[in-house]
CSV table of C-alpha atoms and ligand atoms in Angstrom, one decimal:
chain,number,residue,atom,x,y,z
A,1,MET,CA,-235.5,-85.1,93.2
A,2,MET,CA,-235.7,-88.9,93.2
A,3,THR,CA,-236.3,-90.6,89.8
A,4,ILE,CA,-239.5,-92.6,89.7
A,5,ASP,CA,-240.3,-95.3,87.1
A,6,TRP,CA,-243.5,-93.9,85.6
A,7,LYS,CA,-244.6,-97.2,84.1
A,8,GLN,CA,-244.4,-98.8,87.5
A,9,SER,CA,-246.4,-95.8,88.9
A,10,LEU,CA,-249.1,-96.4,86.3
A,11,LYS,CA,-249.2,-100.1,87.2
A,12,GLU,CA,-249.7,-99.2,90.9
A,13,SER,CA,-252.6,-96.7,90.1
A,14,VAL,CA,-256.0,-97.6,91.6
A,15,VAL,CA,-258.4,-99.2,89.0
A,16,ASP,CA,-260.5,-101.5,91.3
A,17,PRO,CA,-263.6,-99.8,92.7
A,18,ALA,CA,-263.3,-102.1,95.8
A,19,GLU,CA,-259.8,-100.8,96.5
A,20,LEU,CA,-260.8,-97.3,96.0
A,21,ALA,CA,-263.8,-97.8,98.3
A,22,GLU,CA,-261.5,-99.1,101.0
A,23,ILE,CA,-259.0,-96.4,100.7
A,24,LEU,CA,-261.7,-93.5,100.7
A,25,HIS,CA,-264.0,-95.3,103.2
A,26,LEU,CA,-266.8,-95.5,100.7
A,27,ASP,CA,-269.5,-98.0,99.9
A,28,GLN,CA,-268.3,-99.9,97.0
A,29,ASP,CA,-271.9,-100.2,95.6
A,30,GLU,CA,-271.8,-96.4,95.1
A,31,ILE,CA,-269.0,-96.4,92.8
A,32,ALA,CA,-268.8,-99.9,91.1
A,33,PRO,CA,-271.7,-99.5,88.7
A,34,VAL,CA,-270.3,-96.2,87.5
A,35,ALA,CA,-267.0,-97.6,87.0
A,36,ARG,CA,-268.5,-100.4,84.9
A,37,CYS,CA,-269.9,-97.8,82.6
A,38,TYR,CA,-267.1,-95.2,82.7
A,39,PRO,CA,-263.6,-96.6,83.6
A,40,LEU,CA,-261.7,-95.8,86.7
A,41,ARG,CA,-258.1,-95.0,87.1
A,42,ILE,CA,-256.4,-92.8,89.6
A,43,THR,CA,-252.7,-92.6,90.1
A,44,ARG,CA,-251.2,-92.6,93.7
A,45,HIS,CA,-249.9,-89.2,93.0
A,46,TYR,CA,-253.3,-87.7,92.3
A,47,LEU,CA,-255.0,-89.6,94.8
A,48,GLY,CA,-252.6,-88.3,97.4
A,49,LEU,CA,-253.9,-84.8,96.6
A,50,ILE,CA,-257.3,-85.5,98.1
A,51,ARG,CA,-257.8,-84.0,101.5
A,52,GLU,CA,-261.5,-84.7,102.1
A,53,LYS,CA,-264.6,-86.1,100.6
A,54,ASP,CA,-266.0,-84.1,97.7
A,55,ASP,CA,-263.0,-81.7,97.6
A,56,PRO,CA,-261.8,-80.4,94.2
A,57,ILE,CA,-259.5,-83.3,93.6
A,58,TRP,CA,-262.1,-85.9,94.7
A,59,ARG,CA,-264.9,-84.7,92.5
A,60,GLN,CA,-262.6,-84.8,89.5
A,61,CYS,CA,-261.4,-88.4,89.8
A,62,VAL,CA,-263.8,-90.4,92.0
A,63,PRO,CA,-266.9,-92.0,90.3
A,64,ASP,CA,-270.2,-90.4,91.1
A,65,GLU,CA,-273.5,-91.8,90.8
A,66,ARG,CA,-274.8,-88.6,88.9
A,67,GLU,CA,-272.7,-89.8,86.0
A,68,LEU,CA,-275.3,-92.5,85.2
A,69,GLN,CA,-278.4,-90.1,86.0
A,70,ASP,CA,-277.7,-87.6,83.2
A,71,LEU,CA,-279.6,-88.9,80.2
A,72,CYS,CA,-280.5,-85.8,78.2
A,73,SER,CA,-277.1,-85.0,76.9
A,74,LEU,CA,-275.4,-86.7,74.0
A,75,PRO,CA,-272.3,-89.1,74.2
A,76,ASP,CA,-270.7,-87.0,71.3
A,77,PRO,CA,-272.3,-83.6,71.1
A,78,LEU,CA,-269.3,-82.1,69.2
A,79,ASN,CA,-270.0,-84.6,66.4
A,80,GLU,CA,-266.4,-85.8,66.5
A,81,GLN,CA,-267.5,-89.2,65.0
A,82,ASP,CA,-269.0,-87.6,61.9
A,83,LEU,CA,-266.1,-85.3,61.5
A,84,SER,CA,-263.6,-88.3,61.3
A,85,PRO,CA,-262.4,-88.9,57.6
A,86,VAL,CA,-260.5,-92.1,59.0
A,87,PRO,CA,-260.8,-93.6,62.4
A,88,GLY,CA,-259.1,-91.6,65.1
A,89,LEU,CA,-258.7,-88.5,63.2
A,90,ILE,CA,-261.0,-85.4,63.6
A,91,HIS,CA,-260.9,-82.7,60.8
A,92,ARG,CA,-263.0,-79.9,61.9
A,93,TYR,CA,-261.1,-76.8,60.8
A,94,PRO,CA,-259.3,-76.4,57.4
A,95,ASP,CA,-255.8,-76.2,58.4
A,96,ARG,CA,-255.5,-78.6,61.5
A,97,VAL,CA,-256.5,-82.2,62.6
A,98,VAL,CA,-257.0,-83.8,66.0
A,99,TRP,CA,-255.3,-87.1,66.0
A,100,LEU,CA,-256.3,-89.5,68.8
A,101,VAL,CA,-253.2,-91.5,69.3
A,102,SER,CA,-254.1,-93.1,72.6
A,103,ASN,CA,-257.2,-94.2,74.3
A,104,VAL,CA,-255.8,-94.3,77.8
A,105,CYS,CA,-255.1,-91.8,80.5
A,106,ALA,CA,-253.3,-92.0,84.0
A,107,VAL,CA,-256.5,-90.6,85.5
A,108,TYR,CA,-260.0,-91.0,84.0
A,109,CYS,CA,-261.4,-87.6,84.6
A,110,ARG,CA,-265.0,-87.8,85.5
A,111,PHE,CA,-265.8,-84.8,83.4
A,112,CYS,CA,-264.0,-86.0,80.4
A,113,MET,CA,-265.6,-84.7,77.0
A,114,ARG,CA,-264.6,-88.1,75.5
A,115,LYS,CA,-265.8,-90.3,78.2
A,116,ARG,CA,-267.7,-92.4,75.6
A,117,GLN,CA,-264.4,-93.7,74.4
A,118,VAL,CA,-261.4,-93.1,76.8
A,119,GLY,CA,-260.4,-96.3,78.4
A,120,CYS,CA,-262.4,-98.5,76.1
A,121,THR,CA,-260.5,-101.3,74.4
A,122,ALA,CA,-262.5,-100.9,71.2
A,123,ALA,CA,-261.5,-97.4,70.7
A,124,THR,CA,-259.0,-96.2,68.2
A,125,GLY,CA,-255.3,-96.5,68.2
A,126,ALA,CA,-254.6,-99.7,66.4
A,127,PRO,CA,-251.6,-99.6,64.1
A,128,ALA,CA,-253.9,-99.8,61.0
A,129,ASP,CA,-255.7,-96.8,62.1
A,130,MET,CA,-252.4,-94.9,62.6
A,131,ASP,CA,-251.4,-95.7,59.0
A,132,ALA,CA,-254.7,-94.5,57.6
A,133,ALA,CA,-254.3,-91.3,59.7
A,134,LEU,CA,-250.9,-90.6,58.5
A,135,ARG,CA,-251.9,-91.3,55.0
A,136,TYR,CA,-254.7,-88.8,55.2
A,137,ILE,CA,-252.5,-86.1,56.7
A,138,ARG,CA,-249.9,-86.7,54.0
A,139,GLU,CA,-252.5,-86.5,51.2
A,140,ASN,CA,-254.1,-83.1,52.6
A,141,GLY,CA,-251.7,-80.3,51.9
A,142,SER,CA,-253.9,-77.8,53.8
A,143,ILE,CA,-253.1,-79.5,57.2
A,144,ARG,CA,-250.4,-77.4,58.8
A,145,ASP,CA,-251.2,-78.2,62.5
A,146,VAL,CA,-251.6,-81.7,64.0
A,147,ILE,CA,-252.8,-82.0,67.5
A,148,LEU,CA,-252.1,-85.3,69.2
A,149,SER,CA,-254.8,-86.1,71.7
A,150,GLY,CA,-256.7,-89.1,73.0
A,151,GLY,CA,-256.7,-90.3,75.8
A,152,ASP,CA,-253.2,-89.1,76.6
A,153,PRO,CA,-250.4,-89.2,74.0
A,154,LEU,CA,-247.8,-89.1,76.7
A,155,LEU,CA,-248.7,-92.5,77.9
A,156,LEU,CA,-247.3,-93.9,74.8
A,157,GLY,CA,-243.9,-95.3,75.2
A,158,ASP,CA,-240.9,-93.1,73.9
A,159,ASP,CA,-240.4,-95.4,70.8
A,160,ARG,CA,-244.0,-95.1,69.7
A,161,LEU,CA,-244.0,-91.4,70.4
A,162,ALA,CA,-240.8,-91.0,68.4
A,163,GLU,CA,-242.3,-93.0,65.4
A,164,ILE,CA,-245.3,-90.8,65.3
A,165,LEU,CA,-243.3,-87.6,65.5
A,166,ALA,CA,-240.9,-88.7,62.9
A,167,SER,CA,-243.7,-89.7,60.6
A,168,LEU,CA,-245.3,-86.2,61.0
A,169,ARG,CA,-242.0,-84.4,60.6
A,170,SER,CA,-241.5,-86.1,57.3
A,171,ILE,CA,-244.6,-84.4,55.8
A,172,PRO,CA,-243.4,-81.0,54.6
A,173,HIS,CA,-246.7,-79.2,55.0
A,174,VAL,CA,-247.1,-80.1,58.7
A,175,GLU,CA,-245.6,-77.1,60.5
A,176,ILE,CA,-246.8,-77.4,64.1
A,177,ILE,CA,-247.4,-80.3,66.2
A,178,ARG,CA,-249.4,-79.8,69.4
A,179,ILE,CA,-249.8,-82.3,72.3
A,180,GLY,CA,-252.8,-82.3,74.6
A,181,SER,CA,-251.8,-84.0,78.0
A,182,ARG,CA,-252.8,-84.1,81.6
A,183,ILE,CA,-249.7,-86.0,82.4
A,184,PRO,CA,-247.9,-83.1,84.2
A,185,VAL,CA,-250.8,-83.0,86.6
A,186,THR,CA,-251.6,-86.8,87.0
A,187,LEU,CA,-248.3,-88.6,86.5
A,188,PRO,CA,-245.5,-85.9,86.4
A,189,GLU,CA,-242.7,-88.6,86.6
A,190,ARG,CA,-243.6,-89.5,82.9
A,191,ILE,CA,-241.7,-86.2,82.1
A,192,THR,CA,-238.3,-87.8,81.9
A,193,PRO,CA,-235.0,-86.4,80.5
A,194,GLU,CA,-235.4,-89.0,77.6
A,195,LEU,CA,-238.9,-87.6,76.8
A,196,CYS,CA,-237.5,-84.1,76.8
A,197,VAL,CA,-234.9,-85.1,74.3
A,198,LEU,CA,-237.6,-86.3,72.0
A,199,MET,CA,-239.5,-83.2,72.3
A,200,LYS,CA,-236.5,-81.2,71.5
A,201,ARG,CA,-235.6,-83.4,68.6
A,202,TYR,CA,-239.1,-83.0,66.7
A,203,GLN,CA,-239.7,-79.3,67.6
A,204,PRO,CA,-241.7,-77.1,67.1
A,205,ILE,CA,-243.8,-79.1,69.5
A,206,TYR,CA,-246.4,-77.2,71.7
A,207,ILE,CA,-247.8,-78.9,74.8
A,208,ASN,CA,-251.2,-77.9,76.1
A,209,THR,CA,-251.6,-79.3,79.6
A,210,HIS,CA,-254.6,-79.4,81.8
A,211,PHE,CA,-254.5,-77.9,85.3
A,212,ASN,CA,-258.0,-77.2,86.8
A,213,HIS,CA,-257.2,-76.3,90.3
A,214,PRO,CA,-254.3,-74.6,92.2
A,215,ARG,CA,-253.9,-77.8,94.4
A,216,GLU,CA,-252.9,-79.7,91.3
A,217,ILE,CA,-249.7,-77.6,91.2
A,218,THR,CA,-247.3,-79.7,93.2
A,219,PRO,CA,-243.5,-79.7,93.6
A,220,ARG,CA,-243.5,-82.6,91.1
A,221,SER,CA,-245.7,-81.0,88.6
A,222,ARG,CA,-243.6,-77.8,88.7
A,223,VAL,CA,-240.5,-79.9,88.0
A,224,ALA,CA,-242.2,-81.7,85.0
A,225,CYS,CA,-243.3,-78.4,83.4
A,226,ALA,CA,-239.9,-76.8,84.1
A,227,MET,CA,-238.2,-79.7,82.3
A,228,LEU,CA,-240.4,-79.3,79.3
A,229,ALA,CA,-239.9,-75.5,79.3
A,230,ASP,CA,-236.2,-75.9,79.5
A,231,ALA,CA,-236.3,-78.3,76.6
A,232,GLY,CA,-237.8,-75.5,74.5
A,233,VAL,CA,-241.4,-76.7,74.6
A,234,PRO,CA,-243.9,-73.8,74.7
A,235,LEU,CA,-246.5,-74.7,77.4
A,236,GLY,CA,-250.2,-73.8,77.5
A,237,ASN,CA,-252.9,-74.9,79.8
A,238,GLN,CA,-256.5,-75.6,79.1
A,239,THR,CA,-258.9,-75.4,82.1
A,240,VAL,CA,-262.4,-76.7,82.3
A,241,LEU,CA,-264.9,-74.7,84.1
A,242,LEU,CA,-266.2,-77.2,86.7
A,243,ASN,CA,-269.1,-76.7,89.2
A,244,GLY,CA,-267.9,-77.7,92.6
A,245,VAL,CA,-264.2,-77.7,91.5
A,246,ASN,CA,-263.0,-74.2,90.3
A,247,ALA,CA,-266.1,-72.1,89.5
A,248,ASP,CA,-264.9,-69.4,91.6
A,249,PRO,CA,-263.0,-66.1,90.6
A,250,ALA,CA,-260.6,-66.5,93.5
A,251,VAL,CA,-259.6,-70.1,92.7
A,252,MET,CA,-259.2,-69.2,88.9
A,253,THR,CA,-257.1,-66.1,89.8
A,254,GLU,CA,-254.9,-68.2,92.0
A,255,LEU,CA,-254.6,-71.0,89.3
A,256,PHE,CA,-253.8,-68.7,86.3
A,257,ARG,CA,-251.2,-66.6,88.2
A,258,ALA,CA,-249.4,-69.8,89.5
A,259,LEU,CA,-249.5,-71.3,85.9
A,260,LEU,CA,-248.0,-68.2,84.5
A,261,ALA,CA,-245.3,-68.1,87.0
A,262,MET,CA,-244.2,-71.5,86.2
A,263,ARG,CA,-244.0,-70.8,82.4
A,264,VAL,CA,-247.3,-72.2,81.5
A,265,LYS,CA,-249.6,-69.7,79.6
A,266,PRO,CA,-253.3,-70.1,80.4
A,267,TYR,CA,-254.8,-70.8,77.0
A,268,TYR,CA,-258.5,-71.9,77.2
A,269,LEU,CA,-261.0,-71.7,79.9
A,270,HIS,CA,-263.7,-74.2,78.6
A,271,GLN,CA,-267.3,-74.1,79.2
A,272,MET,CA,-268.3,-77.7,79.8
A,273,ASP,CA,-269.3,-79.5,76.8
A,274,LEU,CA,-272.9,-80.9,76.8
A,275,VAL,CA,-271.5,-84.5,77.2
A,276,ARG,CA,-273.6,-87.1,78.7
A,277,GLY,CA,-272.6,-88.1,82.2
A,278,THR,CA,-271.2,-84.6,83.2
A,279,HIS,CA,-274.3,-82.6,83.9
A,280,HIS,CA,-273.4,-82.2,87.6
A,281,PHE,CA,-270.1,-80.4,86.6
A,282,ARG,CA,-271.8,-77.9,84.4
A,283,THR,CA,-272.1,-74.2,85.3
A,284,ARG,CA,-274.1,-71.6,83.7
A,285,VAL,CA,-272.3,-69.3,81.2
A,286,GLU,CA,-272.9,-66.4,83.4
A,287,LYS,CA,-270.4,-68.0,85.9
A,288,GLY,CA,-267.7,-68.1,83.4
A,289,LEU,CA,-268.5,-64.5,82.3
A,290,GLU,CA,-268.3,-63.4,86.0
A,291,ILE,CA,-264.9,-65.1,86.3
A,292,MET,CA,-263.6,-63.4,83.1
A,293,THR,CA,-264.9,-60.1,84.5
A,294,SER,CA,-263.0,-60.7,87.7
A,295,LEU,CA,-259.8,-61.4,86.0
A,296,ARG,CA,-259.7,-58.5,83.8
A,297,GLY,CA,-257.5,-55.7,85.1
A,298,HIS,CA,-256.7,-57.8,88.2
A,299,VAL,CA,-254.3,-60.3,86.8
A,300,SER,CA,-251.7,-59.9,84.0
A,301,GLY,CA,-253.2,-60.1,80.6
A,302,MET,CA,-250.7,-63.0,79.9
A,303,ALA,CA,-252.5,-64.9,82.6
A,304,VAL,CA,-256.1,-64.4,81.1
A,305,PRO,CA,-257.2,-67.4,79.0
A,306,TYR,CA,-259.8,-67.4,76.2
A,307,TYR,CA,-263.2,-68.4,77.7
A,308,VAL,CA,-264.7,-70.6,75.0
A,309,VAL,CA,-267.7,-72.6,74.2
A,310,ASP,CA,-267.2,-75.6,71.8
A,311,LEU,CA,-270.5,-75.4,69.9
A,312,PRO,CA,-272.6,-78.6,69.6
A,313,GLY,CA,-272.6,-80.2,66.2
A,314,GLY,CA,-268.9,-79.7,65.6
A,315,LYS,CA,-269.3,-76.0,64.6
A,316,GLY,CA,-266.1,-75.0,66.5
A,317,LYS,CA,-265.0,-73.0,69.4
A,318,VAL,CA,-266.1,-69.4,70.0
A,319,PRO,CA,-264.7,-67.1,72.6
A,320,LEU,CA,-267.2,-65.7,75.0
A,321,LEU,CA,-266.6,-62.2,76.5
A,322,PRO,CA,-268.4,-60.4,79.2
A,323,GLY,CA,-271.1,-58.2,77.7
A,324,TYR,CA,-272.6,-60.8,75.2
A,325,GLU,CA,-276.3,-60.2,74.7
A,326,ARG,CA,-278.9,-62.9,75.0
A,327,GLY,CA,-281.7,-63.2,72.3
A,328,ASN,CA,-285.3,-63.0,73.1
A,329,SER,CA,-285.6,-66.7,73.5
A,330,GLY,CA,-283.0,-66.8,76.2
A,331,ALA,CA,-280.4,-68.5,73.9
A,332,TYR,CA,-277.0,-66.8,73.1
A,333,ARG,CA,-276.5,-65.8,69.4
A,334,LEU,CA,-272.9,-66.7,68.7
A,335,THR,CA,-270.8,-66.2,65.4
A,336,THR,CA,-268.8,-69.1,64.3
A,337,TYR,CA,-265.5,-68.8,62.7
A,338,THR,CA,-267.0,-69.1,59.2
A,339,GLY,CA,-269.4,-66.2,60.0
A,340,GLU,CA,-272.5,-68.4,60.6
A,341,ILE,CA,-274.8,-67.3,63.5
A,342,VAL,CA,-275.7,-70.0,65.8
A,343,GLU,CA,-278.0,-70.0,68.8
A,344,TYR,CA,-276.3,-71.7,71.9
A,345,ARG,CA,-279.0,-72.9,74.3
A,346,GLU,CA,-278.1,-74.1,77.8
A,347,LEU,CA,-279.7,-77.2,78.9
B,1,LIG,S1,-256.8,-86.8,80.9
B,1,LIG,FE1,-258.1,-85.7,79.3
B,1,LIG,S2,-258.8,-87.4,77.8
B,1,LIG,FE2,-257.9,-88.4,79.8
B,1,LIG,S3,-259.9,-88.6,81.0
B,1,LIG,FE3,-258.9,-86.7,81.5
B,1,LIG,S4,-259.9,-85.2,80.3
B,1,LIG,FE4,-260.3,-87.1,79.4
């Protein structure tokens, strides 16, 4: 397969609402106000996957007026801001931290749970923040697992990434490094032989990628995942349950089977977080349970992810299984990992 310069590809992505409107035959006034509030970027690769208006790819990347109409949800329902001991670091569980090392993405997903900050120039990622985050990890011996997130960590250059990985590997109590990245989906040419060498050098590194629909699995994304797997990187996948995109048992079955066949283990199926600007993507919990019921017994257990809700307030993820009962008030009574019972009420 021809080598493509990923930095050039990134430069050529669509960021201007006027250009997007022209390509998709849209009225610019429909998308420009949305893009002023929540940034726009779509790589040519991802844009090329759109077949028609409002299809599953379109819905994930084209600004939608409904993003500005959702006013009852919170920008940060998981309370990440308050769980940050230093800027850019989220410490929610005792033994692991999420480190936001980048605030940019190859495609700005319209459903993003961090849409309050991704693509914003004022967000974290400055070198001073990086030093503070590293110091915090170094001084907290209980941290065994560091999850690099963002934005997309794989949009950092190889040198910067190597610097971060080497710093983490110099901390004896950090056992596992995880990277959350949608790059294999949106900019697969970023997975280069040089990047794979880096991944191998600082292993164990786990990469959780983010395929939401079978049409995102392309020959190029398959090559990207195969290169990482061949470099010894265990691959998982986090899918978000999205109304109008993948909230369908047949679509999910196809997606999870295809992922497993390309050495990507379906890890989480996320109930949409209650994030402002994403209301139109949200499904009922019943839909997720229906999908989980349809998977059980019909696809390999290896292809079945955990269906989880990330509880508002930063109380952590709770797996949902078919058969959960609702309380009299209509809310779900869920037990957190600390044993606390929390009522989860849908909006
Ligand atoms: S790639 Fe991830 S962090 Fe970036 S916009 Fe999409 S969901 Fe958000």
